Coordinates of C-alpha atoms in Angstrom, one line a residue:
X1 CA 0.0 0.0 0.0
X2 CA 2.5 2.3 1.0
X3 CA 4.9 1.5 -2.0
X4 CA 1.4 2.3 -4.5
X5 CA 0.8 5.8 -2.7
X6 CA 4.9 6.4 -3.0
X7 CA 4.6 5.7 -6.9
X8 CA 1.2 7.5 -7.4
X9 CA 3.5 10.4 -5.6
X10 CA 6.2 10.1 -8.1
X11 CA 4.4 10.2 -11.1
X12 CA 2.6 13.0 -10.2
X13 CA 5.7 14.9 -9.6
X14 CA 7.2 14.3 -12.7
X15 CA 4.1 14.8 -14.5
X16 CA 4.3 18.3 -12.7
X17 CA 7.3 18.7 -13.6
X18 CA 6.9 18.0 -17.4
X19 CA 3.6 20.3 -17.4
X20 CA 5.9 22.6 -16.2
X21 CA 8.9 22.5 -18.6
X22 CA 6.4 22.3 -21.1
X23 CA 4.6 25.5 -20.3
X24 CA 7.9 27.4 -19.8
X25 CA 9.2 27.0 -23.5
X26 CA 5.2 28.1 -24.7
X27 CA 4.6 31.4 -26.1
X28 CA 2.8 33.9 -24.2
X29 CA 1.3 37.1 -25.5
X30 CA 1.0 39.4 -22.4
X31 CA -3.2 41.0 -22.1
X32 CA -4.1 43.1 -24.7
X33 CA -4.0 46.7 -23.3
X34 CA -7.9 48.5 -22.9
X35 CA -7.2 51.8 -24.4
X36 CA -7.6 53.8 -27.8
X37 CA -3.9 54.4 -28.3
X38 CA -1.5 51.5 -29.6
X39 CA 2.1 51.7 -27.3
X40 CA 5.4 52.6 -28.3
X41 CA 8.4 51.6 -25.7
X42 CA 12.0 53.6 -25.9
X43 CA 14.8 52.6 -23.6
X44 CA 17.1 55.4 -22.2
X45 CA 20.3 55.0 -20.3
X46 CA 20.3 57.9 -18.6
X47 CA 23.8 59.0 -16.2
X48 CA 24.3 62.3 -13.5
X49 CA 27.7 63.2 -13.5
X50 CA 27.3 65.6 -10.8
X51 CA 25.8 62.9 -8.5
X52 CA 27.3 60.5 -6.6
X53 CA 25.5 56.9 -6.2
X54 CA 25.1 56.7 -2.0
X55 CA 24.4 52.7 -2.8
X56 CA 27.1 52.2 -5.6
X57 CA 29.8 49.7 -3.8
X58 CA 32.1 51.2 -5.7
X59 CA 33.0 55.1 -3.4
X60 CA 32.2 58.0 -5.6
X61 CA 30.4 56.1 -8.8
X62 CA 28.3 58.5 -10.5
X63 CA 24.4 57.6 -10.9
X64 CA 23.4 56.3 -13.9
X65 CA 19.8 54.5 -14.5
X66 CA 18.2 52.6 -17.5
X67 CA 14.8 54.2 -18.1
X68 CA 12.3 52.0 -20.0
X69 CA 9.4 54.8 -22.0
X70 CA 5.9 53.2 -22.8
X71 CA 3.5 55.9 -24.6
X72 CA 1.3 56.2 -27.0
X73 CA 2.3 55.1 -30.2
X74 CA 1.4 56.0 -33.9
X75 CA -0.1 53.4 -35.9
X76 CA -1.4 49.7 -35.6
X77 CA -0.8 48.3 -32.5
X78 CA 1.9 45.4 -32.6
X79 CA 3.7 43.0 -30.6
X80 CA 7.2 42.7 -29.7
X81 CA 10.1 41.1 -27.0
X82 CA 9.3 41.8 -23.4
X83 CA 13.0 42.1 -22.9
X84 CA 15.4 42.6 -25.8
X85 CA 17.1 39.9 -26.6
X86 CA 20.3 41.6 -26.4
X87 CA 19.5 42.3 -22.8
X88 CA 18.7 38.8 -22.1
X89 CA 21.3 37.3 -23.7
X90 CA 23.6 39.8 -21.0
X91 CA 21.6 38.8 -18.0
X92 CA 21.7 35.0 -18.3
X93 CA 19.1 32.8 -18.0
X94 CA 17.7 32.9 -14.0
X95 CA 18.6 30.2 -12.0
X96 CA 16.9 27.8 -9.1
X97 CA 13.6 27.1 -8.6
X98 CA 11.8 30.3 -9.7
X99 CA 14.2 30.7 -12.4
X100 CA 12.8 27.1 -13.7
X101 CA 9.0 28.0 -12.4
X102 CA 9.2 31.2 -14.9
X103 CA 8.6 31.5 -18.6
X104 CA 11.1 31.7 -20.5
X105 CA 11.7 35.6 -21.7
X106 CA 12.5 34.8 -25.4
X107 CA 9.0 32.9 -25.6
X108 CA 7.1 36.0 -23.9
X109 CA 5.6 39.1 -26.3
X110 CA 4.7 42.4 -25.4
X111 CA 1.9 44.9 -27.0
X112 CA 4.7 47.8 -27.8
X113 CA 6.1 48.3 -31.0
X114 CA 10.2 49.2 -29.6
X115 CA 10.6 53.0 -30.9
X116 CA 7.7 53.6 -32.4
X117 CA 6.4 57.3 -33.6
X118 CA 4.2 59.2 -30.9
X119 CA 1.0 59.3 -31.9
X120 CA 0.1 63.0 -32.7
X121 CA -3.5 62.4 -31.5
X122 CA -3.3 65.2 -28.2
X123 CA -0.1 68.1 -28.1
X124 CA 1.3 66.6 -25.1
X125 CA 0.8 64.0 -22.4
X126 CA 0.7 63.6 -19.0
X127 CA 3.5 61.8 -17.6
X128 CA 3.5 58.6 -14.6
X129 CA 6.2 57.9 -12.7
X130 CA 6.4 54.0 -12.4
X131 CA 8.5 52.0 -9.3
X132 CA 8.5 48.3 -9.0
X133 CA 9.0 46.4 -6.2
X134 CA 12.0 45.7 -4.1
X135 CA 14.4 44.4 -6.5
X136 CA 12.0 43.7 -9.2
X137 CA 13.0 45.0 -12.8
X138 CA 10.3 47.5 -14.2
X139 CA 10.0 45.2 -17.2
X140 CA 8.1 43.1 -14.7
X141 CA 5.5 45.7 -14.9
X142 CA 4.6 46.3 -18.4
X143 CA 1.0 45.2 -18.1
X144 CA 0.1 48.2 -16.2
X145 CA 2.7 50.8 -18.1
X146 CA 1.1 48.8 -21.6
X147 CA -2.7 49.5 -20.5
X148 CA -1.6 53.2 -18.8
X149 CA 0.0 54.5 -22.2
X150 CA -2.8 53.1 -24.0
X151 CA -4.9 55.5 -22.7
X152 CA -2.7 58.4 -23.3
X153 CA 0.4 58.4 -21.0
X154 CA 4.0 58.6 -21.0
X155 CA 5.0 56.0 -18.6
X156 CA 8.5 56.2 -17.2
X157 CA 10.0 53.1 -15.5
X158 CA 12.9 53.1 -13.3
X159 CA 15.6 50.2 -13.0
X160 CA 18.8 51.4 -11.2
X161 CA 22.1 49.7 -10.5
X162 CA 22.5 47.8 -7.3
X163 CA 19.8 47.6 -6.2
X164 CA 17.4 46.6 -8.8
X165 CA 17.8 43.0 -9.2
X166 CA 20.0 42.7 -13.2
X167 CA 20.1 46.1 -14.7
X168 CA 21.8 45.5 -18.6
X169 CA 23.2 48.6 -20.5
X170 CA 23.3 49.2 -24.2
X171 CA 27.1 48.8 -23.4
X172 CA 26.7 45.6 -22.3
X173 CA 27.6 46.0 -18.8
X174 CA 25.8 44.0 -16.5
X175 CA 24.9 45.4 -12.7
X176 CA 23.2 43.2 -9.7
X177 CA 22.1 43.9 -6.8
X178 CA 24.5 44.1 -3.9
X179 CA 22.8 42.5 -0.4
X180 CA 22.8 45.9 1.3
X181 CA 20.2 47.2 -1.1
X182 CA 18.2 44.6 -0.4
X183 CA 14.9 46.1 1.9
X184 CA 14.0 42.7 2.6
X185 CA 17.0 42.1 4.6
X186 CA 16.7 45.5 6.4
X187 CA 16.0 44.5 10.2
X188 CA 17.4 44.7 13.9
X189 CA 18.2 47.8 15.5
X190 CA 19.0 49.8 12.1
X191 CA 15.5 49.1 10.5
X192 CA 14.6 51.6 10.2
X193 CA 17.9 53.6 9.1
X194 CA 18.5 51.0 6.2
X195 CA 14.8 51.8 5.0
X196 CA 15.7 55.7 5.2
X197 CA 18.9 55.1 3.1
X198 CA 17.3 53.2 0.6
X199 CA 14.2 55.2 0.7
X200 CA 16.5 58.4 0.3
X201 CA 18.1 57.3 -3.2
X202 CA 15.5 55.6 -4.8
X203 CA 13.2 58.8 -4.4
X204 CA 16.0 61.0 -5.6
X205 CA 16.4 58.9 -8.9
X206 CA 12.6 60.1 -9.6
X207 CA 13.9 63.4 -9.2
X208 CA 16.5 62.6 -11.4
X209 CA 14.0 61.2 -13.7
X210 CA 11.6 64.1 -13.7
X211 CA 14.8 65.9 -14.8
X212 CA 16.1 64.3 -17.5
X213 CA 12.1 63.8 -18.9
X214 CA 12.7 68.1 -18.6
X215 CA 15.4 67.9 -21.5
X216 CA 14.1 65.3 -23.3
X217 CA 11.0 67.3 -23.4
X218 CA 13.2 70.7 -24.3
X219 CA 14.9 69.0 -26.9
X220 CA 15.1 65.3 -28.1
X221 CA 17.9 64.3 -29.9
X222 CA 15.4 61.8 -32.1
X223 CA 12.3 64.5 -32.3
X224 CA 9.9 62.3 -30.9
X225 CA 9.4 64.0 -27.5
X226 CA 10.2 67.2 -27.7
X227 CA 7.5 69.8 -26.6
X228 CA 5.3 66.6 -26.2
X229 CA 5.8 65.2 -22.6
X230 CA 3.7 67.3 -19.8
X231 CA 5.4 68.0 -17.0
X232 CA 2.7 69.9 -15.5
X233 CA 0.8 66.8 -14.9
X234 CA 2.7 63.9 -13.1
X235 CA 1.3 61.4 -11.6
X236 CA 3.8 58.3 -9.2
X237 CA 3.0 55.7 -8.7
X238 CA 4.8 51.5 -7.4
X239 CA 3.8 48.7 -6.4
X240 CA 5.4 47.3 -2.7
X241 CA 8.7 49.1 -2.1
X242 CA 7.8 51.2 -5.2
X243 CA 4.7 52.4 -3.9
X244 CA 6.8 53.3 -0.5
X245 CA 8.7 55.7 -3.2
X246 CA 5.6 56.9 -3.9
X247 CA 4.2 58.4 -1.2
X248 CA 7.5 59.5 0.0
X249 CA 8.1 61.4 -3.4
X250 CA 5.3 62.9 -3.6
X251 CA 5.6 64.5 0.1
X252 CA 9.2 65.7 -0.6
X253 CA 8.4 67.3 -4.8
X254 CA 5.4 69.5 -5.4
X255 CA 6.2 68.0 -8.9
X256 CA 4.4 65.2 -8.1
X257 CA 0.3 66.0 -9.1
X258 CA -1.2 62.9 -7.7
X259 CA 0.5 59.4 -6.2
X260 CA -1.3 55.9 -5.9
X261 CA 0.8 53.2 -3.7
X262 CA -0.1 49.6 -4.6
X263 CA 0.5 47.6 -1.3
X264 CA 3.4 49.0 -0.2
X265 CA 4.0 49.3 3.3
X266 CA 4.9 53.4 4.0
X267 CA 8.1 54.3 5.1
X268 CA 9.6 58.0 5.6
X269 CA 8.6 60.9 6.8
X270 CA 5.7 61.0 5.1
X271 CA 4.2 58.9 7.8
X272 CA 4.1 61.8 10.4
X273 CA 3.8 64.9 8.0
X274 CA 1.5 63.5 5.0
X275 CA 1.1 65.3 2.3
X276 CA -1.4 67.7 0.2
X277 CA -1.6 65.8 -3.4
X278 CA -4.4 63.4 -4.2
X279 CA -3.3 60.2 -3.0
X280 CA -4.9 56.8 -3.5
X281 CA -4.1 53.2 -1.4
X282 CA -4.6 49.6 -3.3
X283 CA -4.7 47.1 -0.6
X284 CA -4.3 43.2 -1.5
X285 CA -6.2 41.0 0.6
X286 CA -3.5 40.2 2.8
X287 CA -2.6 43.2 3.5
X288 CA -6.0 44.5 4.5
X289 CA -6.4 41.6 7.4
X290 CA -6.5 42.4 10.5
X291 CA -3.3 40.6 11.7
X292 CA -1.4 42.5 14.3
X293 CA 1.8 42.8 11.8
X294 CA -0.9 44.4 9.3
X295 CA -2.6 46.6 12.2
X296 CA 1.1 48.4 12.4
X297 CA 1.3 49.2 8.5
X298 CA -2.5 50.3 9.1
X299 CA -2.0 52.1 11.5
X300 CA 0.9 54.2 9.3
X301 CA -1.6 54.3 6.5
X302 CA -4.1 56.0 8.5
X303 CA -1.5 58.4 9.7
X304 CA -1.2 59.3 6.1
X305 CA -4.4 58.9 4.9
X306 CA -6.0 61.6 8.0
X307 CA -3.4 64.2 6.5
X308 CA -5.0 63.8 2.8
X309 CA -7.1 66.3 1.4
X310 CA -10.3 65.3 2.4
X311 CA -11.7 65.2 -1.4
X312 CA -8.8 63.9 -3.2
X313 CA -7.9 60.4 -1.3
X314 CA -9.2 56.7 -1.4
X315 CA -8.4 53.2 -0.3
X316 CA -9.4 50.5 -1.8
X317 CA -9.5 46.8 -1.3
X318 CA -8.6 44.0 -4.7
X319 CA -11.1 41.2 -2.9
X320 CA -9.1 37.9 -4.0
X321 CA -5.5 39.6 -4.5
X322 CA -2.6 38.4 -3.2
X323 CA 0.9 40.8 -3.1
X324 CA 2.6 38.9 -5.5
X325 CA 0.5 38.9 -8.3
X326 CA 0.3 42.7 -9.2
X327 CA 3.7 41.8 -11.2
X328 CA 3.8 40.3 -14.9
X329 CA 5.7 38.1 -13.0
X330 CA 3.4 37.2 -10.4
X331 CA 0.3 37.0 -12.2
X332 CA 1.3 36.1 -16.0
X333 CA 5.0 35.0 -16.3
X334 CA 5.3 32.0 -13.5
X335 CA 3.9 28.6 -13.7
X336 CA 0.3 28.9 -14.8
X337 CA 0.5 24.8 -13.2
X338 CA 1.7 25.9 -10.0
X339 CA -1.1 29.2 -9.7
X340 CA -3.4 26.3 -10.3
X341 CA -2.0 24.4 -7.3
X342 CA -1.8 27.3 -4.9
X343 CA -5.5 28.5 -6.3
X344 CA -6.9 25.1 -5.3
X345 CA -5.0 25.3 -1.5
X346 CA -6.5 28.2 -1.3
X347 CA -3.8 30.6 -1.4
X348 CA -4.5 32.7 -4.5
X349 CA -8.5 33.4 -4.8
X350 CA -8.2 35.6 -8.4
X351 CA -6.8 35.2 -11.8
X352 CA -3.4 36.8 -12.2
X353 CA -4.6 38.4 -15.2
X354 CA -7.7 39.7 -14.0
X355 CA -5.9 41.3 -11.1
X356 CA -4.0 42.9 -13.2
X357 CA -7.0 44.3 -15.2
X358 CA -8.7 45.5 -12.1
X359 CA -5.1 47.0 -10.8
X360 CA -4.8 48.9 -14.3
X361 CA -8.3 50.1 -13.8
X362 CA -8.1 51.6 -10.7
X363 CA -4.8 53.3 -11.5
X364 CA -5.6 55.4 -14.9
X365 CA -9.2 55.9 -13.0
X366 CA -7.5 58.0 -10.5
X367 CA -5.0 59.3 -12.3
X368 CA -7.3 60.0 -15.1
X369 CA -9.4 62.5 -12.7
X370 CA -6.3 64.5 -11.2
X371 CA -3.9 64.3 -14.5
X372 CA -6.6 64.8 -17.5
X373 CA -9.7 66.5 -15.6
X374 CA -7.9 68.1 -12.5
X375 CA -10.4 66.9 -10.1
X376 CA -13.0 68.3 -11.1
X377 CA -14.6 64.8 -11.3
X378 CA -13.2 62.9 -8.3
X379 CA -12.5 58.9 -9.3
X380 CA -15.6 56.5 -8.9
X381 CA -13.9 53.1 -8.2
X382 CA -16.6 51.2 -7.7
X383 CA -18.4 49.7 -10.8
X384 CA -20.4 46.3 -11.7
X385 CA -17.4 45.6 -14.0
X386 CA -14.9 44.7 -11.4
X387 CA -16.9 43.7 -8.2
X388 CA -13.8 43.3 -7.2
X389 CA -13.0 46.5 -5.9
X390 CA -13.9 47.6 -2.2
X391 CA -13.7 51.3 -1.7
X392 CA -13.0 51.6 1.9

């Protein structure tokens, strides 16, 4: 008897195994995005030689950041490499267990055409500021940059040396991470002073950002930006660590028009002195229970969110969402077999891809009222279309 179980448990593991192998080398096509606009995607490599890197190992290395640009394209929509191959080919191929639970890049297609003409549909656009998560490479993102430029926005994403996870430059240098720029290993008595570091130079590269987006708009050495990008109208926005950025940004630059944090837990001082833009909250599910560890971040939240103008803030609830799945990564690019596992445990209760769809919704609904319409028609969230959302 025992011998039969063990061999009914054997096969099933390699026939996991197989299902997975198999669905890694399959192509994918990420979600077609929801707006009028088809997306173009630039990639900048953008350095500050009058800034030192505070995280660089290296003492006195200059800042430098690869910048990936989705906006709204000219033409027929198309599809093309979610990371060039180039790039990949520099990176290598990820290793361990996730490495072998994700897609294979080369098989996965975007919905932006690489360089593409801006459409000339409106004079300029408004312009969103996007952070990913911890280490996470923005590229792991382009869902919700895809669907955000498709309705008429210059999406900038930010991947920066040493502390995003592989950043690859058109030179072919190759930069990791270094452990100290890693928040999820910030703890013990300098918590919270490895959180303000961090914090410190990831907001400042959105500065930096914001700058460079300033002469690009003043004069593009290709044409296709210039006098096009509006810097009058930013919106920031990140997703975990990213949206910490977020909220922090947008307390220290008046620059910054409105802000949405996508279950990150706030850091900074943003906590005790808030701030005066339109600010919006995306909870997951887990971090909206009532667990004492969540009661703490609440607890911060509500700090911020009582210093909001009254008119111009929101919370809102994803029912079903789990942190991990806000990312291509999370929701599209790992094992489709092993969400299937985890969703009949129990521990994912929504479709990666339709959590990404209500994520995108939420975000150019809110940013669509403070960056198109200047709030003069505050963001209605709720909607028969996605039951899923809980304005709170």
């Amino acid at each position: 008897m025992i011998a039969a179980i063990a061999a009914v448990g054997v096969v099933a593991i390699v026939g996991l195994v197989i299902s997975v192998r198999i669905e890694r080398e399959t192509d994918l096509t990420l979600p077609a995005p929801t707006g009028p606009y088809a997306v173009g995607r630039s990639i900048f490599a953008w350095a500050d030689p009058a800034t030192v890197d505070a995280l660089a190992p290296a003492p006195g290395s200059n800042r430098e950041l690869l910048v990936w640009i989705w906006y709204p394209a000219a033409g027929p929509s198309s599809s093309d490499e979610y990371v060039p191959a180039a790039m990949r080919a520099a990176a290598g191929a990820p290793g361990g267990v996730l490495g072998f639970l994700t897609r294979d890049f080369s098989k996965v297609r975007g919905r932006s055409a690489d360089d593409a003409e801006l459409s000339p549909s409106e004079r300029s656009y408004p312009v969103a500021i996007l952070r990913g998560g911890a280490s996470a490479p923005v590229v792991n993102y382009t869902t919700l940059a895809e669907d955000l430029a498709s309705h008429g926005y210059i999406v900038a994403g930010i991947d920066a040396p040493y502390r995003t996870n592989v950043v690859v430059f058109p030179d072919g240098r190759v930069l990791r991470r270094t452990s100290e720029n890693n928040p999820e290993l910030c703890d013990g008595p300098q918590k919270l002073a490895c959180f303000d570091r961090l914090l410190n130079a990831w907001t400042a590269d959105i500065g930096f950002v914001l700058d460079r987006l300033t002469q690009l708009n003043a004069s593009d050495p290709m044409s296709r930006f210039t006098g096009r990008i509006d810097l009058m109208r930013v919106g920031i926005f990140g997703h975990s660590f990213g949206g910490s950025q977020a909220a922090q940004f947008c307390h220290d630059d008046r620059r910054c028009k409105a802000g949405i944090d996508i279950d990150g837990i706030p850091l900074g001082s943003v906590i005790r002195e808030g701030m005066q833009q339109p600010f919006m909250f995306v909870f997951s599910a887990q971090i909206h229970a009532l667990d004492p560890a969540s009661r703490l971040v609440q607890a911060d939240i509500q700090s911020i969110y009582d210093r909001l103008p009254v008119d111009d803030r929101l919370r809102v609830s994803i029912r079903g969402s789990t942190h991990f799945t806000f990312s291509d990564d999370g929701a599209l690019l790992k094992s489709r077999v092993v969400r299937g596992l985890l969703r009949a445990l129990g521990a994912l209760r929504i479709d990666g891809p339709r959590q990404l769809a209500v994520t995108a919704y939420c975000v150019r609904t809110f940013f669509d009222s403070y960056l198109k319409r200047a709030g003069e028609d505050p963001p209605r969230l709720a909607t028969t279309e996605y039951p899923e959302i809980e304005v709170l």
